[in-house]
Coordinates of C-alpha atoms and ligand atoms in Angstrom, one line a residue:
X1105 CA -67.7 157.9 172.7
X1106 CA -65.9 154.6 173.4
X1107 CA -62.4 154.0 172.0
X1108 CA -62.1 151.9 168.8
X1109 CA -59.1 149.6 168.2
X1110 CA -57.9 150.7 164.7
X1111 CA -55.1 150.4 162.2
X1112 CA -53.5 153.7 161.3
X1113 CA -55.2 153.4 157.9
X1114 CA -58.5 152.8 159.6
X1115 CA -58.0 155.7 162.0
X1116 CA -57.6 157.9 158.9
X1117 CA -60.8 156.5 157.4
X1118 CA -62.8 157.0 160.6
X1119 CA -61.4 160.5 160.9
X1120 CA -62.4 161.3 157.4
X1121 CA -65.9 159.9 157.9
X1122 CA -66.3 161.9 161.2
X1123 CA -65.0 165.0 159.4
X1124 CA -67.9 165.0 156.9
X1125 CA -66.2 163.3 154.0
X1126 CA -68.4 163.0 150.9
X1127 CA -66.1 160.8 148.8
X1128 CA -62.9 158.8 148.8
X1129 CA -61.1 158.1 145.5
X1130 CA -58.3 155.6 145.5
X1131 CA -56.4 152.8 143.7
X1132 CA -55.2 150.0 145.9
X1133 CA -51.5 149.9 147.0
X1134 CA -49.8 148.7 150.1
X1135 CA -49.7 150.2 152.7
X1136 CA -52.7 152.5 151.9
X1137 CA -55.4 150.0 150.7
X1138 CA -57.2 149.6 154.1
X1139 CA -58.2 153.2 154.2
X1140 CA -60.6 152.8 151.4
X1141 CA -61.6 149.3 152.3
X1142 CA -62.7 150.5 155.8
X1143 CA -64.9 153.1 154.2
X1144 CA -66.3 150.6 151.7
X1145 CA -67.3 148.4 154.6
X1146 CA -68.7 151.2 156.8
X1147 CA -72.5 151.0 157.3
X1148 CA -72.7 154.8 158.0
X1149 CA -70.8 155.5 154.8
X1150 CA -73.3 153.3 152.9
X1151 CA -76.2 155.1 154.5
X1152 CA -74.7 158.4 153.4
X1153 CA -74.2 157.1 149.9
X1154 CA -70.6 158.2 150.2
X1155 CA -68.5 157.5 147.1
X1156 CA -65.9 154.8 147.8
X1157 CA -65.5 152.7 144.6
X1158 CA -62.0 152.1 143.4
X1159 CA -60.6 154.3 140.6
X1160 CA -58.8 153.1 137.5
X1161 CA -55.5 154.6 138.8
X1162 CA -54.2 157.2 141.1
X1163 CA -54.4 160.0 138.6
X1164 CA -58.1 159.5 138.0
X1165 CA -58.6 159.2 141.7
X1166 CA -56.8 162.5 142.4
X1167 CA -58.8 164.3 139.6
X1168 CA -62.1 163.0 140.8
X1169 CA -61.3 164.1 144.4
X1170 CA -60.5 167.5 143.0
X1171 CA -63.8 167.6 141.1
X1172 CA -65.7 166.7 144.3
X1173 CA -63.8 169.5 146.1
X1174 CA -64.7 171.9 143.2
X1175 CA -68.4 171.1 143.9
X1176 CA -67.8 172.2 147.5
X1177 CA -67.7 168.8 149.3
X1178 CA -64.9 167.3 151.4
X1179 CA -63.0 164.6 149.5
X1180 CA -60.0 162.4 149.9
X1181 CA -57.6 160.8 147.5
X1182 CA -55.6 157.8 148.8
X1183 CA -52.6 156.0 147.3
X1184 CA -49.2 154.4 148.0
X1185 CA -46.1 156.5 147.5
X1186 CA -45.4 155.4 143.9
X1187 CA -49.1 156.1 143.1
X1188 CA -48.3 159.8 143.7
X1189 CA -45.9 159.6 140.7
X1190 CA -48.9 158.6 138.6
X1191 CA -51.1 161.3 140.1
X1192 CA -48.4 163.9 140.1
X1193 CA -49.7 166.0 137.2
X1194 CA -53.1 166.5 138.9
X1195 CA -51.5 166.7 142.3
X1196 CA -49.2 169.6 141.4
X1197 CA -51.8 171.5 139.5
X1198 CA -54.4 171.1 142.3
X1199 CA -52.0 173.3 144.4
X1200 CA -52.4 176.0 141.7
X1201 CA -56.2 175.8 141.3
X1202 CA -56.6 175.5 145.0
X1203 CA -59.7 173.8 146.5
X1204 CA -63.3 174.6 147.3
X1205 CA -64.4 171.8 149.6
X1206 CA -61.6 170.4 151.8
X1207 CA -59.2 168.0 150.0
X1208 CA -56.9 165.6 151.7
X1209 CA -54.4 163.6 149.8
X1210 CA -53.3 160.6 151.9
X1211 CA -50.0 159.1 150.8
X1212 CA -48.6 156.0 152.4
X1213 CA -44.8 155.7 152.1
X1214 CA -43.0 152.4 152.3
X1215 CA -39.5 152.8 153.7
X1216 CA -37.4 149.6 153.5
X1217 CA -39.5 148.7 150.5
X1218 CA -41.5 145.9 152.2
X1219 CA -43.8 145.8 149.2
X1220 CA -42.6 148.4 146.8
X1221 CA -40.0 149.1 144.1
X1222 CA -38.6 152.2 145.9
X1223 CA -38.8 154.1 149.1
X1224 CA -39.4 157.6 147.9
X1225 CA -40.4 160.2 150.4
X1226 CA -43.7 162.0 149.6
X1227 CA -42.8 165.0 151.7
X1228 CA -40.7 166.0 148.7
X1229 CA -43.8 166.1 146.5
X1230 CA -45.6 168.3 149.0
X1231 CA -42.7 170.7 149.1
X1232 CA -42.6 170.7 145.3
X1233 CA -46.3 171.5 145.2
X1234 CA -45.9 174.0 148.1
X1235 CA -48.8 172.6 150.1
X1236 CA -49.0 171.7 153.8
X1237 CA -48.1 168.2 155.1
X1238 CA -49.3 166.5 158.2
X1239 CA -47.4 163.5 159.6
X1240 CA -49.0 161.7 162.5
X1241 CA -46.9 159.8 165.1
X1242 CA -49.6 157.4 166.1
X1243 CA -53.1 156.2 165.4
X1244 CA -54.8 158.8 167.6
X1245 CA -52.9 161.5 165.8
X1246 CA -53.8 159.9 162.5
X1247 CA -57.5 160.3 163.4
X1248 CA -57.1 163.8 164.8
X1249 CA -54.9 165.1 162.0
X1250 CA -57.3 163.8 159.3
X1251 CA -60.0 165.9 160.8
X1252 CA -57.7 168.8 161.3
X1253 CA -56.4 168.4 157.7
X1254 CA -59.8 169.0 156.2
X1255 CA -60.2 172.2 158.3
X1256 CA -56.6 173.3 157.3
X1257 CA -57.4 172.6 153.7
X1258 CA -60.5 174.8 153.7
X1259 CA -58.7 177.5 155.8
X1260 CA -55.7 177.8 153.5
X1261 CA -57.6 177.0 150.2
X1262 CA -55.1 174.3 149.3
X1263 CA -55.0 170.5 149.2
X1264 CA -53.3 169.1 152.3
X1265 CA -51.1 166.0 152.2
X1266 CA -51.4 163.5 155.1
X1267 CA -48.2 161.3 155.0
X1268 CA -47.9 158.1 156.8
X1269 CA -45.5 155.1 156.6
X1270 CA -45.9 151.4 156.8
X1271 CA -45.6 150.8 160.6
X1272 CA -48.3 153.3 161.4
X1273 CA -50.6 152.2 158.6
X1274 CA -50.5 148.6 159.7
X1275 CA -50.4 148.7 163.5
X1276 CA -53.3 149.0 165.8
X1277 CA -54.1 151.1 168.8
X1278 CA -57.1 152.5 170.7
X1279 CA -58.5 155.7 169.1
X1280 CA -60.9 158.0 170.8
X1281 CA -63.3 159.5 168.3
X1282 CA -65.1 162.9 168.4
X1283 CA -68.6 163.8 167.4
X1284 CA -69.4 163.6 163.7
X1285 CA -69.4 166.7 161.6
X1286 CA -72.1 167.0 158.8
X1287 CA -71.1 166.9 155.1
X1288 CA -70.7 170.2 153.2
X1289 CA -73.6 171.4 151.0
X1290 CA -73.0 171.3 147.2
X1291 CA -71.6 174.7 146.5
X1292 CA -69.7 175.9 143.4
X1293 CA -66.5 178.0 143.8
X1294 CA -67.2 181.7 144.2
X1295 CA -64.8 182.4 141.3
X1296 CA -65.7 180.0 138.5
X1297 CA -62.5 180.7 136.5
X1298 CA -60.2 179.6 139.2
X1299 CA -59.9 176.0 138.0
X1300 CA -59.1 177.1 134.4
X1301 CA -55.3 176.9 134.2
X1302 CA -54.9 178.8 131.0
X1303 CA -51.5 180.6 131.3
X1304 CA -52.8 184.1 132.1
X1305 CA -55.0 182.7 134.9
X1306 CA -52.5 180.1 136.0
X1307 CA -49.9 182.8 136.5
X1308 CA -52.2 184.7 138.8
X1309 CA -53.0 181.5 140.7
X1310 CA -49.3 180.7 141.0
X1311 CA -48.6 184.1 142.5
X1312 CA -51.4 183.5 145.0
X1313 CA -49.8 180.2 145.9
X1314 CA -46.4 181.8 146.5
X1315 CA -48.1 184.6 148.5
X1316 CA -49.9 181.9 150.6
X1317 CA -46.6 180.4 151.8
X1318 CA -46.1 182.9 154.6
X1319 CA -49.6 181.9 155.8
X1320 CA -48.6 178.2 155.7
X1321 CA -45.6 179.0 157.9
X1322 CA -47.7 180.9 160.3
X1323 CA -50.1 177.9 160.5
X1324 CA -47.2 175.7 161.3
X1325 CA -45.8 178.0 163.9
X1326 CA -49.2 178.1 165.7
X1327 CA -50.2 174.5 165.1
X1328 CA -50.7 172.3 168.2
X1329 CA -49.2 169.5 166.0
X1330 CA -45.7 170.9 166.3
X1331 CA -44.7 170.7 169.9
X1332 CA -41.6 171.6 171.9
X1333 CA -40.9 169.4 174.9
X1334 CA -38.5 170.8 177.5
X1335 CA -35.6 168.8 178.8
X1336 CA -32.8 169.4 181.3
X1337 CA -29.9 167.8 179.4
X1338 CA -29.1 170.3 176.6
X1339 CA -26.1 168.6 175.2
X1340 CA -28.4 167.4 172.5
X1341 CA -31.7 168.4 171.1
X1342 CA -33.9 165.9 169.3
X1343 CA -36.0 166.9 166.3
X1344 CA -38.4 164.0 165.6
X1345 CA -40.8 163.9 162.7
X1346 CA -43.9 161.7 162.5
X1347 CA -43.5 158.1 163.8
X1348 CA -39.8 158.7 164.5
X1349 CA -41.0 160.5 167.6
X1350 CA -42.4 157.3 169.0
X1351 CA -39.1 155.5 168.5
X1352 CA -37.3 158.3 170.4
X1353 CA -39.9 158.2 173.3
X1354 CA -39.5 154.5 173.7
X1355 CA -35.7 154.8 173.9
X1356 CA -35.8 157.9 176.1
X1357 CA -38.1 156.2 178.6
X1358 CA -35.9 153.1 178.9
X1359 CA -32.7 155.1 179.1
X1360 CA -34.0 158.0 181.2
X1361 CA -32.9 160.6 178.6
X1362 CA -33.7 164.2 179.4
X1363 CA -33.0 165.9 176.0
X1364 CA -35.3 168.6 174.8
X1365 CA -37.5 167.3 171.9
X1366 CA -39.1 169.2 169.1
X1367 CA -41.9 167.0 167.7
X1368 CA -42.8 167.9 164.1
X1369 CA -46.1 166.8 162.6
X1370 CA -46.9 169.8 160.4
X1371 CA -44.9 171.2 157.5
X1372 CA -43.7 173.6 156.2
X1373 CA -41.3 173.4 159.2
X1374 CA -41.9 176.4 161.5
X1375 CA -38.6 178.4 161.3
X1376 CA -39.3 180.6 164.3
X1377 CA -39.9 177.7 166.7
X1378 CA -37.0 175.8 165.2
X1379 CA -34.5 178.6 165.6
X1380 CA -35.5 179.0 169.2
X1381 CA -35.1 175.3 169.8
X1382 CA -31.7 175.1 168.1
X1383 CA -30.4 178.0 170.2
X1384 CA -31.1 176.0 173.4
X1385 CA -29.0 172.9 172.6
X1386 CA -25.4 172.1 171.7
X1387 CA -26.1 169.7 168.9
X1388 CA -29.1 168.4 167.1
X1389 CA -30.1 164.8 166.1
X1390 CA -32.8 164.7 163.4
X1391 CA -35.0 161.6 163.4
X1392 CA -37.1 161.4 160.3
X1393 CA -38.6 158.4 158.4
X1394 CA -37.6 158.5 154.7
X1395 CA -35.2 160.9 153.1
X1396 CA -33.2 163.3 155.2
X1397 CA -35.3 166.2 154.0
X1398 CA -35.4 168.2 157.2
X1399 CA -31.8 167.5 158.0
X1400 CA -30.7 168.7 154.6
X1401 CA -32.7 171.9 154.9
X1402 CA -31.2 172.6 158.3
X1403 CA -27.6 172.1 157.2
X1404 CA -28.1 173.5 153.7
X1405 CA -25.0 173.2 151.5
X1406 CA -22.7 175.1 153.6
X1407 CA -21.7 174.0 157.1
X1408 CA -23.4 175.9 159.9
X1409 CA -21.8 176.7 163.2
X1410 CA -24.0 174.0 165.0
X1411 CA -23.8 170.3 164.6
X1412 CA -26.7 168.5 162.9
X1413 CA -26.7 164.7 163.0
X1414 CA -29.0 162.3 161.2
X1415 CA -29.3 160.2 158.1
X1416 CA -27.4 162.6 155.9
X1417 CA -24.5 163.1 158.3
X1418 CA -24.3 159.3 159.0
X1419 CA -25.4 158.8 162.6
X1420 CA -28.4 156.9 161.1
X1421 CA -28.4 154.8 158.0
X1422 CA -29.3 156.7 154.9
X1423 CA -32.0 154.2 153.8
X1424 CA -34.5 151.8 155.2
X1425 CA -37.0 152.2 158.1
X1426 CA -36.0 153.6 161.5
X1427 CA -36.6 151.6 164.7
X1428 CA -35.8 152.1 168.3
X1429 CA -32.6 150.1 167.9
X1430 CA -31.2 152.4 165.3
X1431 CA -32.3 155.5 167.3
X1432 CA -30.4 154.0 170.3
X1433 CA -27.3 153.5 168.3
X1434 CA -27.5 157.1 167.0
X1435 CA -27.7 158.3 170.6
X1436 CA -24.6 156.2 171.5
X1437 CA -26.5 153.9 173.8
X1438 CA -25.2 150.3 173.9
X1439 CA -27.7 147.8 172.5
X1440 CA -28.6 144.4 173.9
X1441 CA -27.3 141.7 171.5
X1442 CA -30.2 140.7 169.3
X1443 CA -31.8 137.4 170.1
X1444 CA -30.9 134.7 167.5
X1445 CA -33.7 133.7 165.2
X1446 CA -34.5 130.0 166.0
X1447 CA -33.6 127.5 163.3
X1448 CA -37.2 126.5 162.9
X1449 CA -38.0 130.0 161.6
X1450 CA -37.3 130.0 157.9
X1451 CA -37.4 132.9 155.5
X1452 CA -40.4 132.3 153.2
X1453 CA -40.2 134.4 150.0
X1454 CA -43.6 135.2 148.4
X1455 CA -44.8 132.6 145.9
X1456 CA -47.6 132.1 143.5
X1457 CA -50.5 130.2 145.1
X1458 CA -50.9 126.6 144.2
X1459 CA -53.2 126.4 141.3
X1460 CA -52.7 130.1 140.3
X1461 CA -53.6 130.8 136.7
X1462 CA -50.4 132.7 136.1
X1463 CA -48.4 129.5 136.6
X1464 CA -50.0 127.8 133.6
X1465 CA -49.7 130.9 131.5
X1466 CA -45.9 131.0 132.3
X1467 CA -45.4 127.3 131.6
X1468 CA -46.9 127.8 128.1
X1469 CA -45.0 131.1 127.5
X1470 CA -41.7 129.5 128.6
X1471 CA -42.2 126.6 126.2
X1472 CA -43.2 128.9 123.4
X1473 CA -40.1 130.9 123.9
X1474 CA -37.7 128.0 124.2
X1475 CA -36.6 128.2 120.6
X1476 CA -36.1 132.0 120.7
X1477 CA -33.7 132.3 123.6
X1478 CA -33.9 134.3 126.9
X1479 CA -34.3 138.0 127.7
X1480 CA -37.5 138.8 125.8
X1481 CA -40.2 139.2 128.4
X1482 CA -41.1 142.6 129.8
X1483 CA -43.4 142.2 132.8
X1484 CA -45.4 144.5 135.0
X1485 CA -46.4 144.7 138.7
X1486 CA -48.8 142.2 140.2
X1487 CA -48.8 138.6 141.5
X1488 CA -47.5 137.6 138.1
X1489 CA -44.2 139.4 138.8
X1490 CA -43.4 136.4 140.9
X1491 CA -42.8 134.7 137.6
X1492 CA -39.3 136.2 138.1
X1493 CA -38.5 133.5 140.7
X1494 CA -37.6 129.9 140.2
X1495 CA -38.9 127.6 138.9
X1496 CA -40.4 129.9 136.2
X1497 CA -37.6 132.5 135.7
X1498 CA -39.9 133.8 133.1
X1499 CA -39.6 137.6 133.1
X1500 CA -36.8 140.2 132.5
X1501 CA -38.2 143.4 133.8
X1502 CA -40.6 145.0 136.3
X1503 CA -40.2 148.8 136.6
X1504 CA -43.5 150.6 137.2
X1505 CA -47.2 149.9 136.5
X1506 CA -47.8 149.9 132.7
X1507 CA -44.1 149.6 131.7
X1508 CA -44.4 146.1 130.4
X1509 CA -46.1 147.0 127.1
X1510 CA -44.1 150.2 126.5
X1511 CA -40.8 148.7 127.3
X1512 CA -41.5 145.7 125.1
X1513 CA -42.5 148.3 122.4
X1514 CA -39.2 150.1 122.8
X1515 CA -37.3 146.8 122.5
X1516 CA -39.3 145.8 119.5
X1517 CA -38.5 149.3 117.9
X1518 CA -34.9 148.4 118.5
X1519 CA -35.3 145.2 116.5
X1520 CA -35.9 142.6 119.2
X1521 CA -38.3 139.9 117.9
X1522 CA -40.3 138.4 119.5
X1523 CA -40.7 141.0 122.1
X1524 CA -43.3 140.0 124.7
X1525 CA -45.2 141.9 127.4
X1526 CA -46.9 140.3 130.4
X1527 CA -49.4 142.4 132.3
X1528 CA -52.3 141.8 134.7
X1529 CA -55.9 142.8 134.1
X1530 CA -56.0 145.6 136.7
X1531 CA -52.6 146.9 135.7
X1532 CA -53.7 146.9 132.1
X1533 CA -56.6 149.3 132.8
X1534 CA -54.4 151.3 135.3
X1535 CA -51.8 152.3 132.7
X1536 CA -51.3 149.6 130.1
X1537 CA -54.0 150.7 127.6
X1538 CA -52.2 153.8 126.5
X1539 CA -49.1 151.9 125.7
X1540 CA -51.2 149.4 123.6
X1541 CA -52.5 152.4 121.7
X1542 CA -49.0 153.5 120.9
X1543 CA -48.2 150.0 119.6
X1544 CA -51.4 149.8 117.5
X1545 CA -50.8 153.2 115.9
X1546 CA -47.3 152.2 114.9
X1547 CA -48.2 148.5 114.1
X1548 CA -45.3 147.5 116.3
X1549 CA -44.5 143.7 116.2
X1550 CA -45.4 142.9 119.8
X1551 CA -47.0 140.0 121.7
X1552 CA -48.9 141.1 124.7
X1553 CA -50.2 138.6 127.3
X1554 CA -52.9 140.0 129.6
X1555 CA -53.0 137.5 132.5
X1556 CA -56.6 138.1 133.4
X1557 CA -57.6 136.7 136.8
X1558 CA -60.7 139.0 137.2
X1559 CA -59.2 140.7 140.3
X1560 CA -56.5 142.9 141.6
X1561 CA -54.8 139.9 143.3
X1562 CA -51.5 141.4 144.6
X1563 CA -53.2 143.8 147.0
X1564 CA -55.8 141.4 148.4
X1565 CA -58.4 140.9 145.7
X1566 CA -60.1 144.2 145.0
X1567 CA -62.4 144.6 142.0
X1568 CA -60.7 145.1 138.6
X1569 CA -62.1 147.6 136.1
X1570 CA -61.0 145.1 133.3
X1571 CA -63.4 142.3 134.3
X1572 CA -65.5 141.3 131.3
X1573 CA -64.2 144.2 129.2
X1574 CA -60.8 143.2 127.9
X1575 CA -61.8 141.9 124.4
X1576 CA -63.9 145.0 123.8
X1577 CA -61.2 147.4 125.1
X1578 CA -58.5 145.8 122.9
X1579 CA -60.9 145.8 119.9
X1580 CA -61.8 149.5 120.6
X1581 CA -58.1 150.4 120.8
X1582 CA -57.6 148.9 117.4
X1583 CA -56.0 145.5 117.8
X1584 CA -57.1 143.3 114.8
X1585 CA -59.8 141.0 116.0
X1586 CA -58.0 138.0 114.5
X1587 CA -55.0 138.7 116.8
X1588 CA -57.0 139.0 120.0
X1589 CA -56.8 135.4 121.3
X1590 CA -58.4 134.2 124.5
X1591 CA -56.9 131.1 126.2
X1592 CA -57.7 129.1 129.3
X1593 CA -54.6 128.6 131.3
X1594 CA -55.2 125.1 132.6
X1595 CA -52.7 122.1 132.4
X1596 CA -55.1 120.3 130.0
X1597 CA -54.8 123.1 127.4
X1598 CA -51.0 123.5 127.8
X1599 CA -50.2 122.2 124.2
X1600 CA -52.9 124.3 122.6
X1601 CA -52.0 127.5 124.6
X1602 CA -48.3 127.1 123.7
X1603 CA -49.2 126.8 120.1
X1604 CA -51.3 130.0 120.2
X1605 CA -48.6 132.0 121.9
X1606 CA -46.0 130.7 119.3
X1607 CA -48.3 131.6 116.4
X1608 CA -48.8 135.1 117.7
X1609 CA -45.1 135.6 118.4
X1610 CA -44.5 134.8 114.7
X1611 CA -46.9 137.5 113.7
X1612 CA -45.3 140.9 112.8
X1613 CA -47.9 143.1 114.3
X1614 CA -49.7 143.7 117.6
X1615 CA -51.3 140.7 119.1
X1616 CA -53.0 140.4 122.4
X1617 CA -53.4 137.0 124.2
X1618 CA -55.9 137.2 127.0
X1619 CA -55.1 134.3 129.4
X1620 CA -58.3 134.1 131.4
X1621 CA -59.0 132.2 134.6
X1622 CA -60.1 133.5 137.9
X1623 CA -57.7 133.9 140.8
X1624 CA -57.9 130.9 143.1
X1625 CA -58.1 133.2 146.2
X1626 CA -61.0 135.0 144.7
X1627 CA -62.7 131.7 144.1
X1628 CA -62.1 130.6 147.7
X1629 CA -63.5 133.9 148.9
X1630 CA -66.7 133.6 146.9
X1631 CA -67.2 129.9 147.9
X1632 CA -66.8 130.9 151.6
X1633 CA -68.9 133.9 151.0
X1634 CA -67.0 136.2 153.2
X1635 CA -64.4 138.8 152.5
X1636 CA -62.0 137.8 155.2
X1637 CA -60.0 135.0 153.6
X1638 CA -57.5 136.4 151.3
X1639 CA -53.8 136.3 150.6
X1640 CA -52.2 139.7 150.3
X1641 CA -48.9 139.7 148.6
X1642 CA -48.8 143.4 149.2
X1643 CA -47.5 145.7 146.5
Ligands
TPP2372 C1 -48.5 153.2 140.9 C2 -48.8 151.9 141.7 N1 -50.0 151.8 142.2 C3 -50.3 150.7 142.9 C4 -49.4 149.7 143.1 C5 -49.8 148.5 143.9 N2 -50.0 147.4 143.0 C6 -49.1 146.6 142.6 S1 -49.6 145.5 141.5 C7 -51.2 146.0 141.6 C8 -52.3 145.4 140.7 C9 -52.1 144.0 140.4 O1 -53.3 143.6 139.8 P1 -53.3 142.8 138.5 O2 -52.5 143.6 137.4 O3 -54.7 142.5 138.1 O4 -52.4 141.5 138.7 P2 -52.7 140.4 139.8 O5 -52.0 140.8 141.1 O6 -54.1 140.2 140.0 O7 -52.0 139.2 139.3 C10 -51.2 147.1 142.5 C11 -52.5 147.7 142.8 C12 -48.1 149.9 142.5 N3 -47.1 149.0 142.7 N4 -47.8 151.0 141.8
SF4_2373 S1 -53.6 135.7 145.0 FE1 -54.5 134.9 143.1 S2 -53.3 135.8 141.4 FE2 -52.1 136.0 143.3 S3 -50.8 134.3 143.4 FE3 -52.6 133.7 144.5 S4 -54.0 132.7 143.0 FE4 -52.4 133.8 141.9

C-alpha cells in the first residue's frame, strides 16, 4: 500500500480505521481535534456508518466509548489532556470494569501550554488507573501503536491509553499503512455483571486489576515497542520516552554520540530490561516530555548508588517542551548561537476576529458595568476569553470549562453583586448547564451571558450541541422565562443591549442573556462552501 503523508493525529485516526474501529467519541481540544475530524471526513468511515459525531464533553465521550466496547466493538475516546480531568471518573472506573471490545483512550498533552491552561502529564492518570500506556515517537509509530493498542486492550481486558504531545500531533510524515482488519461483531460480555460496580462486585474487579499488573509488566518486557539500542560509549545511558527519542537521535547523529539508548514507548516501564540497561552504564539521562515521572520512579525518594539526570535533577528544565537544543545542553554539547529573529517578525498575540460577535457583547457589558466598578466578570474558555486582552479588559477569570457560572455563583454567595458569568454556547452545554441548575435551585442573584455564535469557534468551528436549543435548555433548567433575554450583538443595537444587561444585573435572581450572532468565520466558511477556511485559535 502506498505511503500517506499524515499528521500524527491523522496517523492515529487511520490506524484506528484500519484496526476495525466502530466508533470514535470525542470533544474538540487542541492538539487532539484532528483525529476525529479525519474520521469525520473519511469516505470509508462513512460507508461503514462508523460513529464520529462530537460528544457534549469528554466524560460523555469516554462513557459512550465504554458502552460501545461493552457491546463488543472497538471504540476510541479522544481528548486533550485537560479533557481527561473531565472524563476522569469514567476513565478510572473503566479500568475496574475492564473492556469487552478493544478500547483506546487517546490523550494529547500540550507541554509548554501552547493552547492550554496547564501542561499536566496524562501518564500520571494511566498509572493512577493502572492501565497500559503507549507513547509513539513518530507518525509511523502513532499508526502502528494505535493498531497494536486495540490488540493489547483486548488481550489484557483493559482500556489502553495512547499518549501523544503537540509536536507529534501537529507534524507530518509519510506513514506506511497495513491491510484493514474487519470490525468486531456485536457481542455482549461473557459475564454480564462485570460492568456493575456495586461495592461487592467492584472489590472483586479491583483485585483482578491488581492481579493483572504482573501481566502488564510482562507485556512491556516483551513488547517490541520498548527497545534497547547498543552503544560503545558507556559513560552515559540514555532513556528516551516517546518523542524525546527523536530529539536524542537528531543530536546523536550530528554529534556522533555512541551512548546506549533505551527507547520506551510502552508502560508500565519494564523493570527487568531497565535494570539490565542501568547495570551497563555509568550514569543515566532520562529524556521525557512532560513531568519527570520515569526519572522520579528511578530515583525514588532515597538516593541510589547510580546517578540519574533529567528534569527532576536539573540537567533539563522542569517545565516546557523538550527540543534538540535542550537535549544538547543536557549532554554538555556546545550549542550554536541562536539566529536572531529579524525585526520584521513581530509577535502577534491571538485576537478576536474583526466583526466577531463577542466584541459587541463585551462593549455592551463593559458599558453596563461602568457604574459598578471592576472585578465582577467570571469568564470561561473559548474565543471570548480573549476579552481579557486590551482594548476590552472585560473579564477577571478563566480557570476550566464551566467554571464561569459556578465561580460567579460562589462570588454571589459571598455577597458580590452584580456577579456576572460569560460563557460560550459549546462550553455551556459542555459543563455550564449543571452550574446553572445550582444557581436556579438556590435562586442565586447572578447574571449569565451566553455568547452564542452557533459554533465551537476556538478549536476551528466544530458543531455546537447548543445551536438552536439554548432558550429551551434554560427554560427547562428552570430560569424564569422573563429573565431569559435574547440580544443581537451588533453596533446598531448597542444602546438597547447595554440597557438589557443593566436591567438584568439589577435583578436579584438568576438571569440569562443569550447574545446571539453567528461566528464570522463560520459565515465565511458557509459562503465559500468548503471546510478549509477557518481560523483556529487553538485551545
Ligand atoms: C476540558 C476541556 N476540553 C476542551 C477544551 C478546548 N476548548 C477550549 S474552548 C472550547 C470551546 C469553545 O467554544 P464556545 O464555548 O462555543 O466558544 P467560542 O470559542 O465559539 O467563542 C474548547 C473545545 C478545553 N480547554 N478544556
Ligand atoms: S473564530 Fe469566530 S468566535 Fe472566534 S474570534 Fe473569530 S469570529 Fe469570533
